[in-house]
Short mmCIF file of C-alpha atoms in Angstrom, two decimals:
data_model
loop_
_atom_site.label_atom_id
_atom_site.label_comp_id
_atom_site.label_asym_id
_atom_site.label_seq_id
_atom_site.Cartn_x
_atom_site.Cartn_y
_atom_site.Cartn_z
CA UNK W 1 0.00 0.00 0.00
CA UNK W 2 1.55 3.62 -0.82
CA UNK W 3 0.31 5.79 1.36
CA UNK W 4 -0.19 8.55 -1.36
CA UNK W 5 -1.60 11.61 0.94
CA UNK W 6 1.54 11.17 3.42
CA UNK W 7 3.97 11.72 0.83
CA UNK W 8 2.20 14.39 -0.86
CA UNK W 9 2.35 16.35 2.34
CA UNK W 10 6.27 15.85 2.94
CA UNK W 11 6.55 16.46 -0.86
CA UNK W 12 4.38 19.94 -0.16
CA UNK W 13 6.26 20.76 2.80
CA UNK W 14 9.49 19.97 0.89
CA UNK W 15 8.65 22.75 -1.47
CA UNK W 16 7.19 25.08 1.25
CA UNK W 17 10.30 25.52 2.84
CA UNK W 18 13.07 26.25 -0.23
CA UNK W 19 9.86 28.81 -0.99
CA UNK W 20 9.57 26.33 -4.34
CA UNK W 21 5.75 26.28 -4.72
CA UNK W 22 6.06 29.47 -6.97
CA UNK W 23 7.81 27.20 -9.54
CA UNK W 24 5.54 24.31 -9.01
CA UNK W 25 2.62 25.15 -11.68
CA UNK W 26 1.26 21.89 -13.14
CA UNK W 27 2.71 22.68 -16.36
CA UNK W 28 6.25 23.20 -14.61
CA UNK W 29 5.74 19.48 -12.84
CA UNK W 30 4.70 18.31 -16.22
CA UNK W 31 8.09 19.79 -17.83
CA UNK W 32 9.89 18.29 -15.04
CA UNK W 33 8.08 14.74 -15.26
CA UNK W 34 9.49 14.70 -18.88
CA UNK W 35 13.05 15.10 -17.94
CA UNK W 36 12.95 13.01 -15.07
CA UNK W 37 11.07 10.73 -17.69
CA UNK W 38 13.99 11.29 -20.05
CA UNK W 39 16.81 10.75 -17.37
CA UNK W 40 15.17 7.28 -17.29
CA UNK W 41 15.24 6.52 -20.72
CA UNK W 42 19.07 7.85 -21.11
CA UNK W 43 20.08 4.70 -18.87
CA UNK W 44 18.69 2.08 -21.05
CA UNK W 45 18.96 4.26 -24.96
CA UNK W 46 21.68 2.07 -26.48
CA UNK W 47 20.59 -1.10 -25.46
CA UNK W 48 21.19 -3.43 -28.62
CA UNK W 49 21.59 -7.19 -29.08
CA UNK W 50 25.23 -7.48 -27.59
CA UNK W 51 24.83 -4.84 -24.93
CA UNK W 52 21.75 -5.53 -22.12
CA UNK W 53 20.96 -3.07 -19.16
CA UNK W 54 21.51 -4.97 -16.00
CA UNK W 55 19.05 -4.15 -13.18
CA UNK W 56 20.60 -5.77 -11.31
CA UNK W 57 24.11 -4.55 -10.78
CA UNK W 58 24.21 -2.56 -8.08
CA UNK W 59 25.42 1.02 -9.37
CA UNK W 60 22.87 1.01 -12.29
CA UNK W 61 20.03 -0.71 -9.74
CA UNK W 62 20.72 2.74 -7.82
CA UNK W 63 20.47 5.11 -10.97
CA UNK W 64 17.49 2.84 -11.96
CA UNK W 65 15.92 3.54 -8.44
CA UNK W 66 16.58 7.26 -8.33
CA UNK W 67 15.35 8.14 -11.90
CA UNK W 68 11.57 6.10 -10.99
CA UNK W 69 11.49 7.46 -7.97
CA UNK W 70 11.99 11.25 -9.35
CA UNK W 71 9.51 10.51 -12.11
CA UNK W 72 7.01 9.08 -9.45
CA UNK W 73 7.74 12.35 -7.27
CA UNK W 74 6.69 14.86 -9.62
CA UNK W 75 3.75 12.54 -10.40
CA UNK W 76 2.84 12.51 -6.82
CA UNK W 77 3.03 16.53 -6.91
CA UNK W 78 1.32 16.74 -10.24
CA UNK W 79 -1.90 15.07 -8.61
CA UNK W 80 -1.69 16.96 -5.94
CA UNK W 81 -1.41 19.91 -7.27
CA UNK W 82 -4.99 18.76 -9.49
CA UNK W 83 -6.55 17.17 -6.98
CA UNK W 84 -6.68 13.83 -8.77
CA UNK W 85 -6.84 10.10 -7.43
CA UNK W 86 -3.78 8.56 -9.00
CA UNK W 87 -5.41 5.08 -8.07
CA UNK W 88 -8.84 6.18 -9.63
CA UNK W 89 -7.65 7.35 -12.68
CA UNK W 90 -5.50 4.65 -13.48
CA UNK W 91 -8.70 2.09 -12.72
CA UNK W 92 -10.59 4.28 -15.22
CA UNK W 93 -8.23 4.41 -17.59
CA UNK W 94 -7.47 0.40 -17.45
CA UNK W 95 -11.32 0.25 -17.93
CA UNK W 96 -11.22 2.23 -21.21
CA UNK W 97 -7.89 0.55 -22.55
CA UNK W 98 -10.05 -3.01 -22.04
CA UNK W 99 -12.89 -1.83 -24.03
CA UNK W 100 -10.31 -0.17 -26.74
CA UNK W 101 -7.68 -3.11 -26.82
CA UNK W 102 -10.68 -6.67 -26.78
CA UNK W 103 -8.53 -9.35 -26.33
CA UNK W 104 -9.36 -11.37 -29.40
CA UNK W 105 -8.24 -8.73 -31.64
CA UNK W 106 -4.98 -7.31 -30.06
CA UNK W 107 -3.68 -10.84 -29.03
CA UNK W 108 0.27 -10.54 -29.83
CA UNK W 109 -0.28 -7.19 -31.13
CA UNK W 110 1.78 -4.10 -31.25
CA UNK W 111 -0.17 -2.09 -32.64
CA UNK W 112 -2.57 1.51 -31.58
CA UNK W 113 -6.61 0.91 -31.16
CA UNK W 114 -6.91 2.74 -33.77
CA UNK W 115 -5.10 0.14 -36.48
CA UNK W 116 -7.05 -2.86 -34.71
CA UNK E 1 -3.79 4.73 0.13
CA UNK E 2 -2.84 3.45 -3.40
CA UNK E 3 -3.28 -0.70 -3.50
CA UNK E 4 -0.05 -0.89 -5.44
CA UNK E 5 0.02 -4.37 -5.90
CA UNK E 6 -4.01 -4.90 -6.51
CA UNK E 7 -3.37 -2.66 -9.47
CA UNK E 8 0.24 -4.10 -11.07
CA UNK E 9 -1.84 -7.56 -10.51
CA UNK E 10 -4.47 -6.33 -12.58
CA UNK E 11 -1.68 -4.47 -15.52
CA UNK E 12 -0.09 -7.97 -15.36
CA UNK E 13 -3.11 -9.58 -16.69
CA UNK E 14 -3.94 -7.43 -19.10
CA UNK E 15 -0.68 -7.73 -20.48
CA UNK E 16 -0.47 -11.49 -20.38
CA UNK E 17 -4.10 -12.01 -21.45
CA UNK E 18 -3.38 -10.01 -24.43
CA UNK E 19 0.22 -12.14 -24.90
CA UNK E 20 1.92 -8.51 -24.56
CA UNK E 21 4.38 -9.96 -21.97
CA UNK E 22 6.78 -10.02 -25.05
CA UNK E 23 6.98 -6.26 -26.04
CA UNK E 24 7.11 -5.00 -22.09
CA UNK E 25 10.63 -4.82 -21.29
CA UNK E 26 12.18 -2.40 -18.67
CA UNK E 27 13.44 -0.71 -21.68
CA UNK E 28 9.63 -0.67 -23.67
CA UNK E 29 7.79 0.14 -20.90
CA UNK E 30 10.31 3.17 -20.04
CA UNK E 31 9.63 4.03 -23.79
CA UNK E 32 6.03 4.23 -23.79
CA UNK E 33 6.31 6.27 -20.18
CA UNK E 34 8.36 9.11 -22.18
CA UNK E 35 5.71 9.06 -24.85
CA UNK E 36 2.61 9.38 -22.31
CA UNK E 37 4.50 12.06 -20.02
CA UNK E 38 5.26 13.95 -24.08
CA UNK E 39 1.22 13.82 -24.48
CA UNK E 40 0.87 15.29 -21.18
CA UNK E 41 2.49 18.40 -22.04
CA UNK E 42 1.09 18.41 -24.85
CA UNK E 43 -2.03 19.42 -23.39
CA UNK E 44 -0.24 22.22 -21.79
CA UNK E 45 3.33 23.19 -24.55
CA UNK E 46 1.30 26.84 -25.85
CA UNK E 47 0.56 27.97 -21.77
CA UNK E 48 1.11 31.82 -21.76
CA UNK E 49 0.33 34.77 -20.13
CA UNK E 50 -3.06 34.86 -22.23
CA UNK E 51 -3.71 31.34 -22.62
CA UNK E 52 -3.78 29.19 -19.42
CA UNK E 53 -4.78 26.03 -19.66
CA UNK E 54 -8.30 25.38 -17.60
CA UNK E 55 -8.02 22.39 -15.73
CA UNK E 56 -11.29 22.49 -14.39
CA UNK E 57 -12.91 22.33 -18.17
CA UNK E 58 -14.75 18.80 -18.18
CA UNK E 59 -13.30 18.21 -21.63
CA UNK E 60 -9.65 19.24 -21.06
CA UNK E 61 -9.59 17.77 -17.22
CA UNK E 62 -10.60 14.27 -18.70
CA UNK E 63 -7.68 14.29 -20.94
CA UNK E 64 -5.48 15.78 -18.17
CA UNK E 65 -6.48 12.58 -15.87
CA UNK E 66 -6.29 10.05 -18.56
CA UNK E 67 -2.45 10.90 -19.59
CA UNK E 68 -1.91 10.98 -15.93
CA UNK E 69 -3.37 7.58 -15.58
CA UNK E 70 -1.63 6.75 -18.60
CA UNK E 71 1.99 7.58 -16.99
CA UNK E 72 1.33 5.77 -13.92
CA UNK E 73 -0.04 3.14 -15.49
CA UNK E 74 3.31 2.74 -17.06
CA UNK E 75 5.17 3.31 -13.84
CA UNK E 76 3.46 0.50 -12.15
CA UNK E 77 4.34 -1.87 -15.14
CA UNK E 78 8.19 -0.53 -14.96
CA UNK E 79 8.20 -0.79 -10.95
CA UNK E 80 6.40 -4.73 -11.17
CA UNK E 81 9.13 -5.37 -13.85
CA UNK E 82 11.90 -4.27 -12.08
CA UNK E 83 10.51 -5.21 -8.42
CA UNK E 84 10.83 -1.61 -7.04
CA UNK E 85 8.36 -0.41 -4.40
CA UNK E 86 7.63 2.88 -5.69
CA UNK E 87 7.21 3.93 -2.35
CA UNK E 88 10.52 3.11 -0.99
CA UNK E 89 12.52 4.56 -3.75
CA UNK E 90 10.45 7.52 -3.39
CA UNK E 91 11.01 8.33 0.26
CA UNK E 92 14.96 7.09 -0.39
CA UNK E 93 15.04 10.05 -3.11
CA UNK E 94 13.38 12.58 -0.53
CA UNK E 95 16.30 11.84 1.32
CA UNK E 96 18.74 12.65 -0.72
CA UNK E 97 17.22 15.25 -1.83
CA UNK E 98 16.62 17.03 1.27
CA UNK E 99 20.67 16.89 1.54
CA UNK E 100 21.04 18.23 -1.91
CA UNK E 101 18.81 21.37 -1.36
CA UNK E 102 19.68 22.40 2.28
CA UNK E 103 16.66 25.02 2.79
CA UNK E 104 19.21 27.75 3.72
CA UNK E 105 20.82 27.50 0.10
CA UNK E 106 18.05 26.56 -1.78
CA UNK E 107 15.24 28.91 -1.01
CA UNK E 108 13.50 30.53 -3.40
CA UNK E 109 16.22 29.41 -5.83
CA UNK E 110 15.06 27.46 -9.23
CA UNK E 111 18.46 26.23 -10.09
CA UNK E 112 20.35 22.46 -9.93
CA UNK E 113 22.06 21.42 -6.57
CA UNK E 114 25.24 21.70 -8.59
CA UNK E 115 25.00 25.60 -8.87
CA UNK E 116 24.03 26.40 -5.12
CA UNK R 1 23.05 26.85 -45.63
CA UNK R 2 23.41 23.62 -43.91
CA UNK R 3 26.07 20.97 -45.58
CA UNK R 4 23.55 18.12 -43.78
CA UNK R 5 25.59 15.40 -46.16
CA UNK R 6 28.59 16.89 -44.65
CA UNK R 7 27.64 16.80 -41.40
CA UNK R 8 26.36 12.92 -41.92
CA UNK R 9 29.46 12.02 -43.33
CA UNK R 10 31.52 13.44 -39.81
CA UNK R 11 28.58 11.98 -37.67
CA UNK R 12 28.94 8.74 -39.19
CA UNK R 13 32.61 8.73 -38.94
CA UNK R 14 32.94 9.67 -35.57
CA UNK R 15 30.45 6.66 -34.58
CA UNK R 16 32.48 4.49 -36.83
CA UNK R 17 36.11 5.04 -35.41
CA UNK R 18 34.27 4.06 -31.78
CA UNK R 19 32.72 0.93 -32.96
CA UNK R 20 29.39 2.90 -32.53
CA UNK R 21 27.48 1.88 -35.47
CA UNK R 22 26.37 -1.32 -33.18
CA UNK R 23 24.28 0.93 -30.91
CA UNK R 24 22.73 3.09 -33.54
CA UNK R 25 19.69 1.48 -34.62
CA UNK R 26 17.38 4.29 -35.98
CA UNK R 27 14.80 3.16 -32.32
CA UNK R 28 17.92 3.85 -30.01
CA UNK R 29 18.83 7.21 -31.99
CA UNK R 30 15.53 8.11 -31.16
CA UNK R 31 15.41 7.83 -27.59
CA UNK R 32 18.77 9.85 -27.60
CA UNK R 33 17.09 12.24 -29.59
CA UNK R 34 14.21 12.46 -26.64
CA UNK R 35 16.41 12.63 -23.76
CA UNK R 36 18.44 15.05 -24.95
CA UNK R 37 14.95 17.17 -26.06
CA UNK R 38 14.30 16.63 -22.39
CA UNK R 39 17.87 17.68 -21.67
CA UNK R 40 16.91 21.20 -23.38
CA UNK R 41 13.77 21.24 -21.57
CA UNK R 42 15.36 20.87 -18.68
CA UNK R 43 17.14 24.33 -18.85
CA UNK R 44 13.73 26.09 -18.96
CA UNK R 45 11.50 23.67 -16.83
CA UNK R 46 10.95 26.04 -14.03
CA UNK R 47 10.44 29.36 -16.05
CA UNK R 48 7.27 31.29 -14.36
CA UNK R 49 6.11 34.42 -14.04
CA UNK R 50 9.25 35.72 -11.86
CA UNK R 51 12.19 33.50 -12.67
CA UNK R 52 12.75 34.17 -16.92
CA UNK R 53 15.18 32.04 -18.18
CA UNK R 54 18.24 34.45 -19.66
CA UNK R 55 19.40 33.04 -22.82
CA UNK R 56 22.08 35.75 -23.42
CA UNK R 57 23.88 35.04 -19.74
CA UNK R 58 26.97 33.80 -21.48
CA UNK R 59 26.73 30.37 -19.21
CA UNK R 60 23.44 29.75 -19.74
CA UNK R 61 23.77 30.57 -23.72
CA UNK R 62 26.54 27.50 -23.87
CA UNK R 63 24.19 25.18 -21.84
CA UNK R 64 21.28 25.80 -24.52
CA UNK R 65 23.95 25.62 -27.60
CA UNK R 66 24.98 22.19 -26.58
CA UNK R 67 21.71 20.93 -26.09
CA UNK R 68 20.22 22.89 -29.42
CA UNK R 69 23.90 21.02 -30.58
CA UNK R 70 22.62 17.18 -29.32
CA UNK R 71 19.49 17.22 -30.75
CA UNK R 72 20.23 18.31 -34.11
CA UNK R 73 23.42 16.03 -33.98
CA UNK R 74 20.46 12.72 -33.52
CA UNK R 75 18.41 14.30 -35.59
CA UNK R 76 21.51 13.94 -38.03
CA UNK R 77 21.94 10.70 -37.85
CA UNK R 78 18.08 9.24 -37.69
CA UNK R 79 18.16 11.09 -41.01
CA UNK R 80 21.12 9.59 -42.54
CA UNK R 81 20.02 5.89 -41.31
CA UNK R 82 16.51 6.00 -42.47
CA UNK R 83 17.90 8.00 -46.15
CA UNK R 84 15.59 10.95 -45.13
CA UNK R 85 15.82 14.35 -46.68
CA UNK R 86 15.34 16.75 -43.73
CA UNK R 87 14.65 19.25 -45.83
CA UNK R 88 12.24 17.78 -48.12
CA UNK R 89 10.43 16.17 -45.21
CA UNK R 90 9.77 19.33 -43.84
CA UNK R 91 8.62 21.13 -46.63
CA UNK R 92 6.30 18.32 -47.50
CA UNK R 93 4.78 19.11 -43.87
CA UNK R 94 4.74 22.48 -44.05
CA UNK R 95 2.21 22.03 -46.85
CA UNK R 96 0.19 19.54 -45.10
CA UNK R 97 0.14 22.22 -41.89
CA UNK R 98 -1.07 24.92 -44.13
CA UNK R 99 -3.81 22.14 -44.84
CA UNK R 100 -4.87 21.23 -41.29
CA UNK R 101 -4.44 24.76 -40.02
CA UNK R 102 -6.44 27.61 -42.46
CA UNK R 103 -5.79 31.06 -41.37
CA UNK R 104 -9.30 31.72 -40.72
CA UNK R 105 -9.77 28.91 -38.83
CA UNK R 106 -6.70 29.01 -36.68
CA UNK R 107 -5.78 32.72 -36.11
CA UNK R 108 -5.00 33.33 -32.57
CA UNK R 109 -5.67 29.66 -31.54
CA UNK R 110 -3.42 27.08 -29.47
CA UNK R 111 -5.55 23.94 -29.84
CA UNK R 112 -4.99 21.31 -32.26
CA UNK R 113 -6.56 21.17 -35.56
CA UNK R 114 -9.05 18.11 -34.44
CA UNK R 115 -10.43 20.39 -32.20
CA UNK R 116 -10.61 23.95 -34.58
CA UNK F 1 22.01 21.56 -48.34
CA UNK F 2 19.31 22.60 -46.17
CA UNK F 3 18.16 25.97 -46.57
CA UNK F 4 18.01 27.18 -43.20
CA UNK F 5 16.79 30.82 -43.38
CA UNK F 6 14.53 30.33 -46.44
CA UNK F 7 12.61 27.67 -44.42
CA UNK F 8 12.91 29.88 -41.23
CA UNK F 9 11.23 32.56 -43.10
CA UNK F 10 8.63 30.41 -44.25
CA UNK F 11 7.68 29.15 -40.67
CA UNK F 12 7.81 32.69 -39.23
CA UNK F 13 5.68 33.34 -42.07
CA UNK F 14 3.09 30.40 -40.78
CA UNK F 15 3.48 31.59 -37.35
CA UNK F 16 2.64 35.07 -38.10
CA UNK F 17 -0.08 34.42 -40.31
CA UNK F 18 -1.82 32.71 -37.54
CA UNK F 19 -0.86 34.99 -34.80
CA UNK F 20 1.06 32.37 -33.22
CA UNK F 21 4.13 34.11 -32.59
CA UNK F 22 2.44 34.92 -28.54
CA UNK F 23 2.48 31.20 -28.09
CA UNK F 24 5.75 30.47 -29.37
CA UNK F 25 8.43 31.24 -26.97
CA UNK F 26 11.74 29.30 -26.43
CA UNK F 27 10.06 27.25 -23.91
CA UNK F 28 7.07 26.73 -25.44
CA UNK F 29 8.83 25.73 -28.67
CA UNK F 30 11.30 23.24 -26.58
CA UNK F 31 8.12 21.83 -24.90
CA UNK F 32 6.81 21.19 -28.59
CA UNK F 33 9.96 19.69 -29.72
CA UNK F 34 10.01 17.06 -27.01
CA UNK F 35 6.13 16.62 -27.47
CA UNK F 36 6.66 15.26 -31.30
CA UNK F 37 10.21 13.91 -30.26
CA UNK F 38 7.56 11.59 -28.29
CA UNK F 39 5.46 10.78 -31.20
CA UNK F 40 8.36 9.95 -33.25
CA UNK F 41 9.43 7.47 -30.28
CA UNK F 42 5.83 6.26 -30.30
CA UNK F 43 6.33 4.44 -33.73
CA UNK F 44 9.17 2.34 -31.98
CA UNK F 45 8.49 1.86 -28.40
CA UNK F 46 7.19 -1.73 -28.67
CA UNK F 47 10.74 -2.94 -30.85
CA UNK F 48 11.68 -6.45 -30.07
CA UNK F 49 13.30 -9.28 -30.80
CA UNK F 50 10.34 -10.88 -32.95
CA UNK F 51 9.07 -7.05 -33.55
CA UNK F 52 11.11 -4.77 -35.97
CA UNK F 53 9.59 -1.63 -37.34
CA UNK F 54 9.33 -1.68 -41.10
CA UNK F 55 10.19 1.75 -41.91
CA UNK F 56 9.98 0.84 -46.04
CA UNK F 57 6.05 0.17 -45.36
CA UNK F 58 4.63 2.93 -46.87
CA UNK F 59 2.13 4.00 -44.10
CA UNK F 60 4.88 3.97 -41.36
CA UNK F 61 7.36 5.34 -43.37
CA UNK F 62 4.91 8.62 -43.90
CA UNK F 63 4.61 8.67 -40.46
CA UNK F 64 8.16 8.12 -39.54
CA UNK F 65 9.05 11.33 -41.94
CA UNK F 66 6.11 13.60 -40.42
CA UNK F 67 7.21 12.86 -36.77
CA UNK F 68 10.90 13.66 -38.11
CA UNK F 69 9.89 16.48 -39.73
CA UNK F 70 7.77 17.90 -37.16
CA UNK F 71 10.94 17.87 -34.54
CA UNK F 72 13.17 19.50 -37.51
CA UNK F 73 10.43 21.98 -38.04
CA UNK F 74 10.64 22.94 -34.26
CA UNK F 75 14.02 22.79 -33.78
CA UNK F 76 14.20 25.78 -36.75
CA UNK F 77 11.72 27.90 -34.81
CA UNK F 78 13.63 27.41 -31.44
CA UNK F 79 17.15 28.06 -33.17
CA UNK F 80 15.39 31.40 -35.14
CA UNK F 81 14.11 32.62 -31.79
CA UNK F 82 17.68 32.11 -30.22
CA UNK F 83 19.96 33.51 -32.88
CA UNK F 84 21.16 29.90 -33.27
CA UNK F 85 23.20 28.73 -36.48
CA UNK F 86 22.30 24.95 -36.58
CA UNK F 87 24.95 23.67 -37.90
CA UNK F 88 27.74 26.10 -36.14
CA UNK F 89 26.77 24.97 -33.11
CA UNK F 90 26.54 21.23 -34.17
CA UNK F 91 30.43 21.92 -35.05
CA UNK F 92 31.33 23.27 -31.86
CA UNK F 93 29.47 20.13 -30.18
CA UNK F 94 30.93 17.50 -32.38
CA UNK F 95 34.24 19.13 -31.48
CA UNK F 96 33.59 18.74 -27.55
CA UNK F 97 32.54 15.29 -28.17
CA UNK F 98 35.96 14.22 -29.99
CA UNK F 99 37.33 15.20 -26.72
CA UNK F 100 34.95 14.10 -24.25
CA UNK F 101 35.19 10.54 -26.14
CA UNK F 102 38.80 9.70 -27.14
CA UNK F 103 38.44 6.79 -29.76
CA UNK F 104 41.12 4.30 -27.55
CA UNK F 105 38.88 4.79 -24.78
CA UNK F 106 35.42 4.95 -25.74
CA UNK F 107 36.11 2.01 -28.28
CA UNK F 108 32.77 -0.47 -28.53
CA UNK F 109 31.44 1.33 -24.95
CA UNK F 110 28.15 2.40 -24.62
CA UNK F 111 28.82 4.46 -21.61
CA UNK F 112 29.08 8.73 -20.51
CA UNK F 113 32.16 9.82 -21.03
CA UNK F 114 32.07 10.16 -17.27
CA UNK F 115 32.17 6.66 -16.80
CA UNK F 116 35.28 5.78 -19.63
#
């Protein structure tokens, strides 16, 4: 269980005192959930067929860690910030992507609803 | 109080129901979160001083929760994959960052740790 | 004028004398081409009403070079892999722009042309 | 060769016809930039081993060239608005990057330069 509203407050208190809230518009978290996003990415960007991320060694585990946890920060402050339910909207959404992905006809399937 | 696991149960079986196992790697998943954060912004990239984005529109706030859903939908995936507890990490990162940004140096001051 | 062939031909050399070629597959170019988008972003991610980001502060100037520099540098070489004419590409959607975008229509508008 | 200023003219041309130069700031442009660098990463997020992107299809390869295009057409706006020479700057990088990644040591390594 992640207790969402307790880390939203130490994340809002975190912000409070540097005197940070000024900077912290939703499209500002937004920009900054794309970097963080993109700091993520960098870590695994050449991966090719002779050269495999591994998770599991322990310096890259600890990038790994940091980057998800900065993107799930700014998430956390994002929702905040809109006053949305990051557990409702993601059980809404899953409903939609069921009805726009059936099963029978996106079985092995990479491909958008919208070429189904 | 988020039901972490409930929910990456739930991703997991859409996944495998719709034999998508294959194309989810760390590396996929981390993919698809850059593109979902990308149509985030999207919804807010022409913001200016005479165009703010109205969050509380019903039109524009559904899209605003479904590409958040969509993010953390892909966060939960990346987090199962990679057997993170998103809340861990987070609270790890607060740390760090709370020694990174010391309040005296940091207030009011939109810059990296490495220029304080 | 740009000498893009020029350009390639360095790129591709550079990547070449490094054993690089391995780990440029156009998909990985492309995620180096987002993060370092996000890298740019990064360097104006906090901009608000009071805190303008000074692109003439000589420091600042070389930061947003570089970047400008990284992206254009992937943007390069996704070109040169997939045998794409930047220039003709965007010309071709310039004209499809002026299609989805009519003057009348559009004039002092930030949405998307789905929505004009 | 790319003509650079003729097709900056053009787009400032677009941009004022529509009275879109109020939305397009640096930021705003940069925001757009990693917005369609996220479409273009769309196309290829779900590469794998038994999943290659066709990019001589037809339909994808029109959509691989408007997603390039759209980032090229960006990054002209941003480096018009900055007083930016595209390809001096791509120089000066490429230069920086010779040094940052000696050939002997960077050899076959898909690692920062920090790590060589």
């Amino acid at each position: 269980m992640i207790d969402e509203q307790k880390l939203q407050q130490t994340l809002r208190g975190f912000a409070s005192d540097r005197d940070w809230e000024q900077f912290h518009s939703p499209r500002n978290l937004i920009s900054a959930l794309n970097v963080e996003a993109g700091e993520l990415l960098e870590l695994f960007q050449w991966e090719s067929k002779n050269h495999i991320v591994d998770v599991n060694e322990p310096e890259t585990r600890q990038k790994v860690e940091d980057e998800i946890a900065d993107v799930f920060i700014y998430l956390l402050r994002i929702a905040d910030k809109l006053d949305v339910s990051l557990e409702n909207v993601a059980i809404a959404k899953m409903k939609k992507n069921a009805e726009k992905y059936p099963i029978d006809k996106s079985k092995g399937k990479a491909v958008k609803y919208t070429e189904l």
